[in-house]
Coordinates of C-alpha atoms and ligand atoms in Angstrom, one line a residue:
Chain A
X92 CA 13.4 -33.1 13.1
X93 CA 14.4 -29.7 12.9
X94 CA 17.6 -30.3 15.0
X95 CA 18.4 -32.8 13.4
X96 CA 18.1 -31.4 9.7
X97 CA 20.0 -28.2 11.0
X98 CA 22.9 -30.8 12.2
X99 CA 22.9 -32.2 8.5
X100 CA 23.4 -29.0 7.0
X101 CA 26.1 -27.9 9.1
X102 CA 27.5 -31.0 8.3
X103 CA 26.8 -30.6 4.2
X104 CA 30.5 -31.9 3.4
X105 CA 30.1 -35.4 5.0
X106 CA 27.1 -35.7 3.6
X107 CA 28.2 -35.2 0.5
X108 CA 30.9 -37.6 1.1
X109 CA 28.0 -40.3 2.1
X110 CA 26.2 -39.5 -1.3
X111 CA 28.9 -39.6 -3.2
X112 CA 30.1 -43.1 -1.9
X113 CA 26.6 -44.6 -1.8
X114 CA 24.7 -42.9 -4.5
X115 CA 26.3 -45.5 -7.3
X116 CA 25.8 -49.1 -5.6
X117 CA 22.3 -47.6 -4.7
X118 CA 21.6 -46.7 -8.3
X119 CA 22.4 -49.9 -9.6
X120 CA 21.0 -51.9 -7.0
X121 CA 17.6 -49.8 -8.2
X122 CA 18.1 -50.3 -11.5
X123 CA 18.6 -54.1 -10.9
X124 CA 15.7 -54.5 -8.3
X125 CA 13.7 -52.4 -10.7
X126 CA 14.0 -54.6 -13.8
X127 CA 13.1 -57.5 -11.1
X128 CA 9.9 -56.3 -9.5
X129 CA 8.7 -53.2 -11.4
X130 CA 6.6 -51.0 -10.1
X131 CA 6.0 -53.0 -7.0
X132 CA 9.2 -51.7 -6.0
X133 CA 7.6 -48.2 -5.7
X134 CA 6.4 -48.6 -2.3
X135 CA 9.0 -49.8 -0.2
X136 CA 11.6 -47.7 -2.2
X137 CA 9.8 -44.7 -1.0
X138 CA 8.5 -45.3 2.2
X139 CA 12.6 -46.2 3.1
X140 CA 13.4 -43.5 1.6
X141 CA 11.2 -40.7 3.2
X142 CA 11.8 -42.4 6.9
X143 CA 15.7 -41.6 5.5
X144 CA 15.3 -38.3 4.8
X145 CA 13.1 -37.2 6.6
X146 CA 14.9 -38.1 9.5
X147 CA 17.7 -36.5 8.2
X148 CA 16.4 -33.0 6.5
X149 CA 12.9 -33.2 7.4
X150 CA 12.4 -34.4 3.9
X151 CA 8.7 -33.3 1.9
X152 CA 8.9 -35.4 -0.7
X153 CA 8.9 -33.3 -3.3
X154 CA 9.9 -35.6 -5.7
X155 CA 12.6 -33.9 -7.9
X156 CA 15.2 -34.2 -4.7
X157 CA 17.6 -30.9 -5.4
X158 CA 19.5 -31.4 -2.0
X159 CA 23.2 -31.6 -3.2
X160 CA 22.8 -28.0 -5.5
X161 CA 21.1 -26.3 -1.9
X162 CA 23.9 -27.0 0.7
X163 CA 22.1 -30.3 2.0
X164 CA 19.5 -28.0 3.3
X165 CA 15.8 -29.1 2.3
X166 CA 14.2 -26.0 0.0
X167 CA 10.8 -27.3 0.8
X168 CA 11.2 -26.4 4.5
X169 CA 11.3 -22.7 3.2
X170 CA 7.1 -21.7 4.2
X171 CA 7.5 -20.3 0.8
X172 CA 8.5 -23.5 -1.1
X173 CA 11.2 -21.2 -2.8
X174 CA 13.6 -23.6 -4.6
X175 CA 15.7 -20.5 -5.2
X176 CA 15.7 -18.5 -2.2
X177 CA 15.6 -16.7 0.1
X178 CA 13.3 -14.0 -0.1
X179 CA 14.0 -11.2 1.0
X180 CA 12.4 -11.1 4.0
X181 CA 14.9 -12.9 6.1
X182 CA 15.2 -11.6 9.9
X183 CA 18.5 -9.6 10.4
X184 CA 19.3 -12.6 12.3
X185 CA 19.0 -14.9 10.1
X186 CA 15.8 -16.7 11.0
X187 CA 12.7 -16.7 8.7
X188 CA 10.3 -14.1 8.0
X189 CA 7.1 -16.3 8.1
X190 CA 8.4 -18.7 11.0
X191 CA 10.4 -16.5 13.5
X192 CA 11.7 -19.9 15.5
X193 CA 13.1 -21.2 12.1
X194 CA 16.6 -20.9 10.7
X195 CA 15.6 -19.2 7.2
X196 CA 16.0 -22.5 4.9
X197 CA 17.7 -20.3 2.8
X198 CA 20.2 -18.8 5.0
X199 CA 21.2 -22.8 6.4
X200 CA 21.9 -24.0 2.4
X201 CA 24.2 -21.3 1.4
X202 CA 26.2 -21.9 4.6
X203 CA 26.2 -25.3 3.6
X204 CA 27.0 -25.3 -0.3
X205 CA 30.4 -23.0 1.0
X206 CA 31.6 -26.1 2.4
X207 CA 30.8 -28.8 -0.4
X208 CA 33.1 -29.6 -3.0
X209 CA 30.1 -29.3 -5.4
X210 CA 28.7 -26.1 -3.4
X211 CA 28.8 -24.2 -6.6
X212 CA 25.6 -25.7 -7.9
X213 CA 23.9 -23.8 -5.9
X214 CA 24.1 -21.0 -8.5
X215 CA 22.1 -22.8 -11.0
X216 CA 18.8 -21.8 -11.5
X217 CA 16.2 -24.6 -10.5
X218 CA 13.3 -24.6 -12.7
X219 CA 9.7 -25.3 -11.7
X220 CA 8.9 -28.3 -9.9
X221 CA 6.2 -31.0 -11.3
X222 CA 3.7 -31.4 -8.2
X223 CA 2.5 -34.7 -9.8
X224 CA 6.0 -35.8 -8.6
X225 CA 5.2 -35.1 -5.2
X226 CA 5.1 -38.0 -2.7
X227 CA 6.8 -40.1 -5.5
X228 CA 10.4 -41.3 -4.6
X229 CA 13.3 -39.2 -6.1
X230 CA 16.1 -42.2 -6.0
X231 CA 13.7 -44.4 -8.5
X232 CA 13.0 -41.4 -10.5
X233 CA 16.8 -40.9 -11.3
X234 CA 17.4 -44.9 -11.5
X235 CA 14.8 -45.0 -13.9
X236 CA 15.9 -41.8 -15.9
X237 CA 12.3 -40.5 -15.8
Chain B
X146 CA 20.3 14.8 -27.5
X147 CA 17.6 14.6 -29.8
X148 CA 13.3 15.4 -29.0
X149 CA 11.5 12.2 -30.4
X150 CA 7.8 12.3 -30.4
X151 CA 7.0 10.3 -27.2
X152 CA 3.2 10.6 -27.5
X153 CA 1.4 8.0 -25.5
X154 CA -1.6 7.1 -27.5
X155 CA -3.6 3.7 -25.6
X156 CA -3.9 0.8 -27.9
X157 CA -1.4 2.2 -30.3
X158 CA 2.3 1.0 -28.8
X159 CA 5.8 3.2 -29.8
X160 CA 7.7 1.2 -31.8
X161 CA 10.4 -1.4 -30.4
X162 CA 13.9 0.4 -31.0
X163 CA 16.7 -2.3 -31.7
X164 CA 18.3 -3.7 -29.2
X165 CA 15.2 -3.4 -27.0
X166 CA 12.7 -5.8 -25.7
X167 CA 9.6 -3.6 -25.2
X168 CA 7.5 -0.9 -26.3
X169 CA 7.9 1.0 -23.1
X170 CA 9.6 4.5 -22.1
X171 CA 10.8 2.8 -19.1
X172 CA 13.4 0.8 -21.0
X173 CA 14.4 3.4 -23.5
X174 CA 15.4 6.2 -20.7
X175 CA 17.8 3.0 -19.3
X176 CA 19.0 2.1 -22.6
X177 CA 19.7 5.6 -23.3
X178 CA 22.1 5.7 -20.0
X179 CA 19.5 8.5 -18.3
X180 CA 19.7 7.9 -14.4
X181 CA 16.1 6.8 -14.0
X182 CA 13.3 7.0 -11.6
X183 CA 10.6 4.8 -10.4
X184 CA 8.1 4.8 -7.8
X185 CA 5.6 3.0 -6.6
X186 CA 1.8 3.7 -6.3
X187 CA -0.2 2.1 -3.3
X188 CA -3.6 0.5 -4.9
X189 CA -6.5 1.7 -4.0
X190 CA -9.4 -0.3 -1.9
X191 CA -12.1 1.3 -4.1
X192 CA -13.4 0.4 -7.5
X193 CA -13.2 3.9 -8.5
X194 CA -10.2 4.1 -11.5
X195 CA -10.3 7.8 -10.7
X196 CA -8.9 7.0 -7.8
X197 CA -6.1 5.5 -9.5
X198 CA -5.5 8.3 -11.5
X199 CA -5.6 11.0 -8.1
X200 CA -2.9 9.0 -7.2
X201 CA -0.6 8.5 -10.0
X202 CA -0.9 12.3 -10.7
X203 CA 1.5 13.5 -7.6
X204 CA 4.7 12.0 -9.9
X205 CA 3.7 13.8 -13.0
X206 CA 6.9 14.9 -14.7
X207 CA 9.1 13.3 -11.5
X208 CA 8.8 9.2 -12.3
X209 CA 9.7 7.1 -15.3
X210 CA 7.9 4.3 -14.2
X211 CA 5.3 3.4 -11.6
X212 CA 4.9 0.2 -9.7
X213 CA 1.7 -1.2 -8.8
X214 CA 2.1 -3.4 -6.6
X215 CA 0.5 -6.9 -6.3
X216 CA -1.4 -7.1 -2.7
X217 CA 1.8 -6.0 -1.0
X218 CA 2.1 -7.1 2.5
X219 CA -0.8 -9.8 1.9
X220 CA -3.1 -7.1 1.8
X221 CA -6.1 -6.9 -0.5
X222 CA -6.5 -4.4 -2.7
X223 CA -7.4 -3.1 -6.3
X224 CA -5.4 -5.7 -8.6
X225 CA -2.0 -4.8 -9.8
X226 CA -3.4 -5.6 -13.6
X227 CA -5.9 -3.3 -13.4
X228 CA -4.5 -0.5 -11.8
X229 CA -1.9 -1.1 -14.8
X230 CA -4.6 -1.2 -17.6
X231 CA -6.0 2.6 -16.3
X232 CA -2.7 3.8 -15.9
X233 CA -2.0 2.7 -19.6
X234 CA -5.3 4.3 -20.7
X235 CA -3.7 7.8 -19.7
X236 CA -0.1 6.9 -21.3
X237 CA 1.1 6.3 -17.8
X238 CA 4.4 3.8 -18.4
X239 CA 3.2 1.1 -15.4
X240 CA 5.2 -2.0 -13.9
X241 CA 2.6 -4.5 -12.9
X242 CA 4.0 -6.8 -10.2
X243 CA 3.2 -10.4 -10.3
X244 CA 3.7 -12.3 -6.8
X245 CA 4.0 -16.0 -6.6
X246 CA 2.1 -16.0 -3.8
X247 CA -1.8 -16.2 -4.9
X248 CA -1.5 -17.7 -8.2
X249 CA -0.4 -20.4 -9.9
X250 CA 1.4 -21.3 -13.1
X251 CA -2.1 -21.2 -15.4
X252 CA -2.8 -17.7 -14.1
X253 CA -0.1 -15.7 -14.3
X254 CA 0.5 -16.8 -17.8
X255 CA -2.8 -15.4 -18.4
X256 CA -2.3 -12.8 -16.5
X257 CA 1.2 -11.9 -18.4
X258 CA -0.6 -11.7 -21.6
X259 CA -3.3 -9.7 -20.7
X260 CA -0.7 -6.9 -19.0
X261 CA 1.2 -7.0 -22.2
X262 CA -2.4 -6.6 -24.4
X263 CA -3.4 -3.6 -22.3
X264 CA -0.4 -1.9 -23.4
X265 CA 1.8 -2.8 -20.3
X266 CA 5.4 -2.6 -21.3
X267 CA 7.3 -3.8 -17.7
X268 CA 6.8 -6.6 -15.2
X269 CA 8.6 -7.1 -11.4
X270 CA 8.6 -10.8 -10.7
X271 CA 8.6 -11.0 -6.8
X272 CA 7.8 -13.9 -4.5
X273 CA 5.9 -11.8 -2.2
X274 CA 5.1 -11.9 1.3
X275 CA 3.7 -14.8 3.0
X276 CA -0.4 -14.5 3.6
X277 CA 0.7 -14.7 7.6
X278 CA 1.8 -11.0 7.3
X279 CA -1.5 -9.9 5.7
X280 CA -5.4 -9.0 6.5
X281 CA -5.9 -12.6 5.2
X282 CA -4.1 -14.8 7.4
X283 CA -6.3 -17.7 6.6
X284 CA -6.2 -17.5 3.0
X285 CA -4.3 -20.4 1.3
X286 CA -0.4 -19.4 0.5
X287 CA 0.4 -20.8 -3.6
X288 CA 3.9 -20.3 -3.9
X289 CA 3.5 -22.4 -7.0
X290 CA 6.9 -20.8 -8.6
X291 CA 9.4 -18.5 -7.2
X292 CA 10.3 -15.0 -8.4
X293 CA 13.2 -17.0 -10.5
X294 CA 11.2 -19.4 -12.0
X295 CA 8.6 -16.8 -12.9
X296 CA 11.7 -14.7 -14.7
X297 CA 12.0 -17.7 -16.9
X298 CA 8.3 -18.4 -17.6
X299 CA 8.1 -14.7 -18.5
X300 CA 11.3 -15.2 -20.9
X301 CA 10.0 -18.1 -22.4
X302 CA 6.9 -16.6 -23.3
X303 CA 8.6 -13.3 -24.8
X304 CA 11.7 -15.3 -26.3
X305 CA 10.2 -18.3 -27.2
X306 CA 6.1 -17.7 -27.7
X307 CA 4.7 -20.0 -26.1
X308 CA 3.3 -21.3 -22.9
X309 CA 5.5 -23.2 -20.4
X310 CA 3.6 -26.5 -21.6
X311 CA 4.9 -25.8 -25.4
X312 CA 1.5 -24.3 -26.5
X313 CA 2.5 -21.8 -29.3
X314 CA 1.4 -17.9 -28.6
X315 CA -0.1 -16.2 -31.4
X316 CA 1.5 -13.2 -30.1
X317 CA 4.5 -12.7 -27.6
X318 CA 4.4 -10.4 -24.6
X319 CA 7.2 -7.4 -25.2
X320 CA 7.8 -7.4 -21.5
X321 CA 11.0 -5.4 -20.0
X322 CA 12.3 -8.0 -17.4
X323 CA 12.4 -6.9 -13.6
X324 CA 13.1 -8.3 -10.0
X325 CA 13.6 -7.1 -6.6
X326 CA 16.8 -7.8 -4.7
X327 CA 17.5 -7.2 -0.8
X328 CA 21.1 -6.9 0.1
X329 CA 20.3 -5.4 3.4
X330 CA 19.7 -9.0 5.2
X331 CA 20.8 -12.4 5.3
X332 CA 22.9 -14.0 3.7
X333 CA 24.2 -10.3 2.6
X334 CA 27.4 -12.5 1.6
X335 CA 25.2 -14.8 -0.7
X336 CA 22.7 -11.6 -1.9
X337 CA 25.1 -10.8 -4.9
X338 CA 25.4 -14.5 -5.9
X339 CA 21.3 -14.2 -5.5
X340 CA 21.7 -11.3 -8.0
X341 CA 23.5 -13.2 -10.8
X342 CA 20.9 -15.7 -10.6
X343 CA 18.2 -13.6 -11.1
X344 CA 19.7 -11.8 -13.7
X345 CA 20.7 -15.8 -15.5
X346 CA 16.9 -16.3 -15.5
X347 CA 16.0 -13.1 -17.6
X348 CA 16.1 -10.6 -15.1
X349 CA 17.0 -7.1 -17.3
X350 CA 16.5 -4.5 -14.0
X351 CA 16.6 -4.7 -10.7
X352 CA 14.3 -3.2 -8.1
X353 CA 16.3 -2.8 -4.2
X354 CA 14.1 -3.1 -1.1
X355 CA 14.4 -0.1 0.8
X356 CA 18.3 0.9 1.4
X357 CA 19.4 2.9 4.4
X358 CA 22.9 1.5 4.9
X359 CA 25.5 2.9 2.4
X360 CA 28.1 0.3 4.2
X361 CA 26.2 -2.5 2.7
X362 CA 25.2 -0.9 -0.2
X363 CA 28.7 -0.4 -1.4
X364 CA 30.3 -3.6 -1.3
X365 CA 27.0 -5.1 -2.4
X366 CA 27.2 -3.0 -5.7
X367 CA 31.2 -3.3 -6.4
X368 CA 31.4 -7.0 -6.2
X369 CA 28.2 -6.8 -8.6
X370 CA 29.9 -4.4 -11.0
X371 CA 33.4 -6.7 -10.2
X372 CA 31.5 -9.6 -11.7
X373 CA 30.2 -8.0 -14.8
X374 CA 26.6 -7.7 -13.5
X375 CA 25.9 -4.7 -13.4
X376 CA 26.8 -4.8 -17.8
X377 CA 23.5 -7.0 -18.2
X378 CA 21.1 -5.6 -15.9
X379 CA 20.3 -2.3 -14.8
X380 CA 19.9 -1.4 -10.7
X381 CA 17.4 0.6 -9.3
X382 CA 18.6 1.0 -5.8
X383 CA 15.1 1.8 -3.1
X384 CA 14.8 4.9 -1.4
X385 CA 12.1 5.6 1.3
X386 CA 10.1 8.6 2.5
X387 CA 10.0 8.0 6.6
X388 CA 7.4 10.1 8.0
X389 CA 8.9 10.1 11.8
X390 CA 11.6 8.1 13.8
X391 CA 8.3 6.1 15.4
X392 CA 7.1 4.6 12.0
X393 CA 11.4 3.8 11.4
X394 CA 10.6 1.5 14.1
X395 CA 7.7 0.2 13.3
X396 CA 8.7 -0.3 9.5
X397 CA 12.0 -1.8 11.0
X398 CA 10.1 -4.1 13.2
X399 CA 6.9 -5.0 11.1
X400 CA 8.0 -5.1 7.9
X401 CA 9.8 -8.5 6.7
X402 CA 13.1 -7.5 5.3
X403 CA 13.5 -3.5 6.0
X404 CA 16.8 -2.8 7.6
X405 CA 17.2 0.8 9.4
X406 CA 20.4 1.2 11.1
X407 CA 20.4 3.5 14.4
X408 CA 22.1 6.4 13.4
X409 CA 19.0 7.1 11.2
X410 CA 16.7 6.5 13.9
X411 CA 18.9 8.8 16.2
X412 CA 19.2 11.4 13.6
X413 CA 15.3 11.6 13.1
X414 CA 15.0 11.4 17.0
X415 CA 17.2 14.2 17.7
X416 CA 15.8 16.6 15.1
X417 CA 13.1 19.0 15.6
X418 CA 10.9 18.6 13.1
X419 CA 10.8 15.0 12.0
X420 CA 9.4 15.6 9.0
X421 CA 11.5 17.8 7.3
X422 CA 14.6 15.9 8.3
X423 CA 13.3 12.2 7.2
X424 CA 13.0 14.0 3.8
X425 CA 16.3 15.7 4.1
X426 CA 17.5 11.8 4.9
X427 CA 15.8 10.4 1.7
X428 CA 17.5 13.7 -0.4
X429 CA 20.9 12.8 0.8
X430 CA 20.3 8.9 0.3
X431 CA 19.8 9.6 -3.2
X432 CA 22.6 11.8 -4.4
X433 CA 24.8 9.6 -2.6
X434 CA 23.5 6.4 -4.1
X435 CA 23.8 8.0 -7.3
X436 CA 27.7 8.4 -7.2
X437 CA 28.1 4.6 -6.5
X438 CA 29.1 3.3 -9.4
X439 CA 26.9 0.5 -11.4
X440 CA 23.6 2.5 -10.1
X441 CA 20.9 3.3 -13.0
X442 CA 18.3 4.6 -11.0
X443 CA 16.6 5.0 -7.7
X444 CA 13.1 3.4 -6.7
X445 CA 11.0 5.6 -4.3
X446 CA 9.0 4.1 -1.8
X447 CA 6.9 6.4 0.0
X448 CA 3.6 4.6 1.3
X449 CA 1.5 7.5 2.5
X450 CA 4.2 9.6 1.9
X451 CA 3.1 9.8 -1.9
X452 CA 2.7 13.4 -1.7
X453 CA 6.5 14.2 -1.2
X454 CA 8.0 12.2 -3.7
X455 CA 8.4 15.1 -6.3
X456 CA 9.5 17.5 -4.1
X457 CA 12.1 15.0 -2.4
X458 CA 13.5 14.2 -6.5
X459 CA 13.0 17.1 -7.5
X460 CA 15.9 18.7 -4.6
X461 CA 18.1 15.7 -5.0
X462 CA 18.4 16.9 -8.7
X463 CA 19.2 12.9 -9.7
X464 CA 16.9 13.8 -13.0
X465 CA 19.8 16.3 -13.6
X466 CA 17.2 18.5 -14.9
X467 CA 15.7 15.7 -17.1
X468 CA 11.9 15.8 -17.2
X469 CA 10.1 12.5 -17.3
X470 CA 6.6 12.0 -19.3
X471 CA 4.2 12.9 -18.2
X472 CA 0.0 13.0 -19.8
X473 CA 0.4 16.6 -20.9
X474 CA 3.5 16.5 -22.6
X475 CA 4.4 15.3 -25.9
X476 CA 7.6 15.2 -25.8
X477 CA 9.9 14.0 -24.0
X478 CA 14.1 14.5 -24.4
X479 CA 15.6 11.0 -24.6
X480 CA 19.4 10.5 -25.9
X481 CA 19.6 8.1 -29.1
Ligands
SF4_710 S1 13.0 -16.3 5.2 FE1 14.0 -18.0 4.2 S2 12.8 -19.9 4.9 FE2 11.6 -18.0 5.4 S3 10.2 -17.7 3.7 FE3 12.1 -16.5 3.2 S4 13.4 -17.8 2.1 FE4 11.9 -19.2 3.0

């Protein structure tokens, strides 16, 4: 929900904060549940966790989640799919070229990176995504080191 | 200053000077600290190459480089490639512009090494406008990389020879490096921080979108020179031709990204011939932006404007009397 999403980015710090507290125990518990059940824990894994964040950042599922290095703001939102944007088409405004009722994706994750103690990751360049990845759960991906 | 044979024969490359990347003219004039010159040339909707040619003639002797750009505006035209490959024929020094927008990964690798076989020296990664501002608003948008991520499949073609999925090049493209940057809109804060990232993924020049605002400009460049940018990359900073204070506002309200402050738009208003005094604008825009420091060069955009681009250089005196190639000349004077 766009509202939503534009309510988590302004909020990027305590969301952060959230990651940061629950990103161990849910690594481990995936890494545990994982050596359990396999690949039957695909599905549920990654239907909880696109109902999560997509509720949250209008998730896509990309599949390579790069969320904490864009200021909690969902790159694949941007109509261009730019993982390092913007373009430079942004309307003096701020809202985005292609989608004129849109915050520019862009615009919302540097905003958000200035207020996260890890903001500066921002500034790395993100390489090109693997669209095999996509629909596939980012939180296994990382527990699994794949 | 020293006159080295600069004669353009097709299929038979100058040699690579050290230090450089390319075979190209265009990087040699920047290496050699000349303020350069680049313009752009608007494709053709023909399948004449003479058409090509008409065109690219008007900057004989006033250019360094010429853009040709990649169905700007998600309009179709004559491909950037081949307008490239016929200005090359002719000894032209062309920058082919790859957008992300209607190709993917396995064709603009292919693309990259045919440019660099057809004797083009210079490449402008951009991410290019969405097909919703184009005559093909129903076409399906790719967007498969981003103008960053093509820099560094571009650089790990040239550096490393070979394809992004590890498959060795028999030969490496000698490409000279390019992107575009906007520090005219939002985040204008985040644009120099855009800059550095560009130029961290391979990014040796820099192409402006079109700058009117000197009180953006300025900042924009001294935090880049501040943060040791401007030692790594060279700026061209975009100039534009306006024709009349009505097309300002069209440009200013139709084009993504273009930013005309008022006072321009007043000034062009206010004068009697609009004409004269939009060039007068572009004149004074130049010699201006060539006193800030950390600036290499000045692009000139001038859709349907083509025609004035010499004359507008040429009274701007930027080339401080330097005289670019051009197909009847042999020789050009470049600094060693
Ligand atoms: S304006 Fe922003 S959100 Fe819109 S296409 Fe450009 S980078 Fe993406």
């Amino acid at each position: 929900m766009y509202q939503v999403r534009l309510w988590s980015t302004r909020h990027s710090r305590s969301m952060e904060r959230l990651y940061e507290i629950m990103n161990p125990a849910v690594l481990l518990f995936l890494r545990c549940m994982t050596r359990i059940l396999g690949r039957r824990l695909d599905r549920p894994v990654t239907a909880i966790e696109r109902t999560m964040k997509g509720f949250l950042f209008d998730c896509q599922m990309c599949g390579d989640c790069v969320l904490s290095k864009t200021g909690m703001s969902c790159p694949m939102n941007c109509p261009k799919t730019m993982r390092n944007g913007p373009c430079g088409g942004v309307r003096a405004n701020g809202m985005c070229e292609v989608k004129p009722d849109m915050r520019c994706v862009w615009v919302e994750a540097w905003a958000g990176a200035k207020d996260m103690t890890s903001g500066g990751d921002i500034k790395q360049v993100q390489f090109l995504l693997d669209y095999r990845d996509k629909g596939k759960s980012s939180w296994l991906k990382v527990a699994r080191d794949e | 200053m020293n006159k080295i044979k600069d004669i353009a024969r097709p299929g038979d490359p100058l040699p690579i000077l050290s230090g450089h990347v390319s075979n190209g003219r265009f990087e040699r004039v920047l290496r050699a600290g000349h303020f350069a010159v680049t313009t752009e040339i608007a494709p053709p909707d023909s399948s004449d190459p003479r058409e090509v040619l008409i065109r690219a003639r008007l900057f004989d002797g006033y250019v360094d480089a010429i853009n040709a750009t990649d169905g700007s505006g998600a309009h179709c035209h004559m491909s950037s490639l081949a307008v490239c490959a016929i200005l090359t024929r002719v000894g032209y020094s062309p920058i082919i512009q790859i957008s992300c927008r209607d190709r993917n990964r396995i064709a603009i690798q292919g693309d990259i090494l045919g440019a660099a076989a057809l004797g083009v020296c210079n490449v402008l990664s951009l991410t290019g406008d969405d097909v919703s501002a184009g005559d093909h608003p129903s076409a399906k948008p790719v967007f498969d990389l981003d103008s960053v991520s093509l820099l560094g499949t571009i650089k790990i073609m040239r550096d490393e020879a070979r394809f992004l999925s590890g498959r060795p090049l028999d030969s490496a493209p000698n490409l000279f490096l390019g992107s575009t940057i906007n520090p005219f809109v939002p985040p204008v804060r985040n644009r120099v921080d855009q800059l550095a990232k560009k130029i961290k993924a391979g990014a040796q020049y820099i192409q402006s979108q079109y700058c009117f605002d000197l009180d953006l400009l300025k900042p924009f460049m001294k935090r880049a020179v501040d943060e040791g940018l401007t030692n790594d990359c060279f700026i061209l900073i975009g100039v534009g031709i306006l024709a009349s204070a009505r097309t300002a506002r069209w440009l200013r309200e139709n084009v993504p990204g273009v930013h005309i402050p008022d006072d321009i738009i007043d000034r062009l208003e206010a004068s009697k011939d609009q004409k004269t005094e939009a060039r007068k604008i572009s004149v004074e825009l130049m010699q201006k932006i060539k006193e800030i420091e950390g600036v290499s060069g000045i692009h000139v955009m001038a859709y349907k404007q083509e025609k004035h681009v010499a004359e507008v250089v040429k009274q701007s005196g930027i080339l401080a009397g330097r005289q670019p190639w051009a197909p009847q000349r042999t020789e050009v004077e470049i600094k060693e």
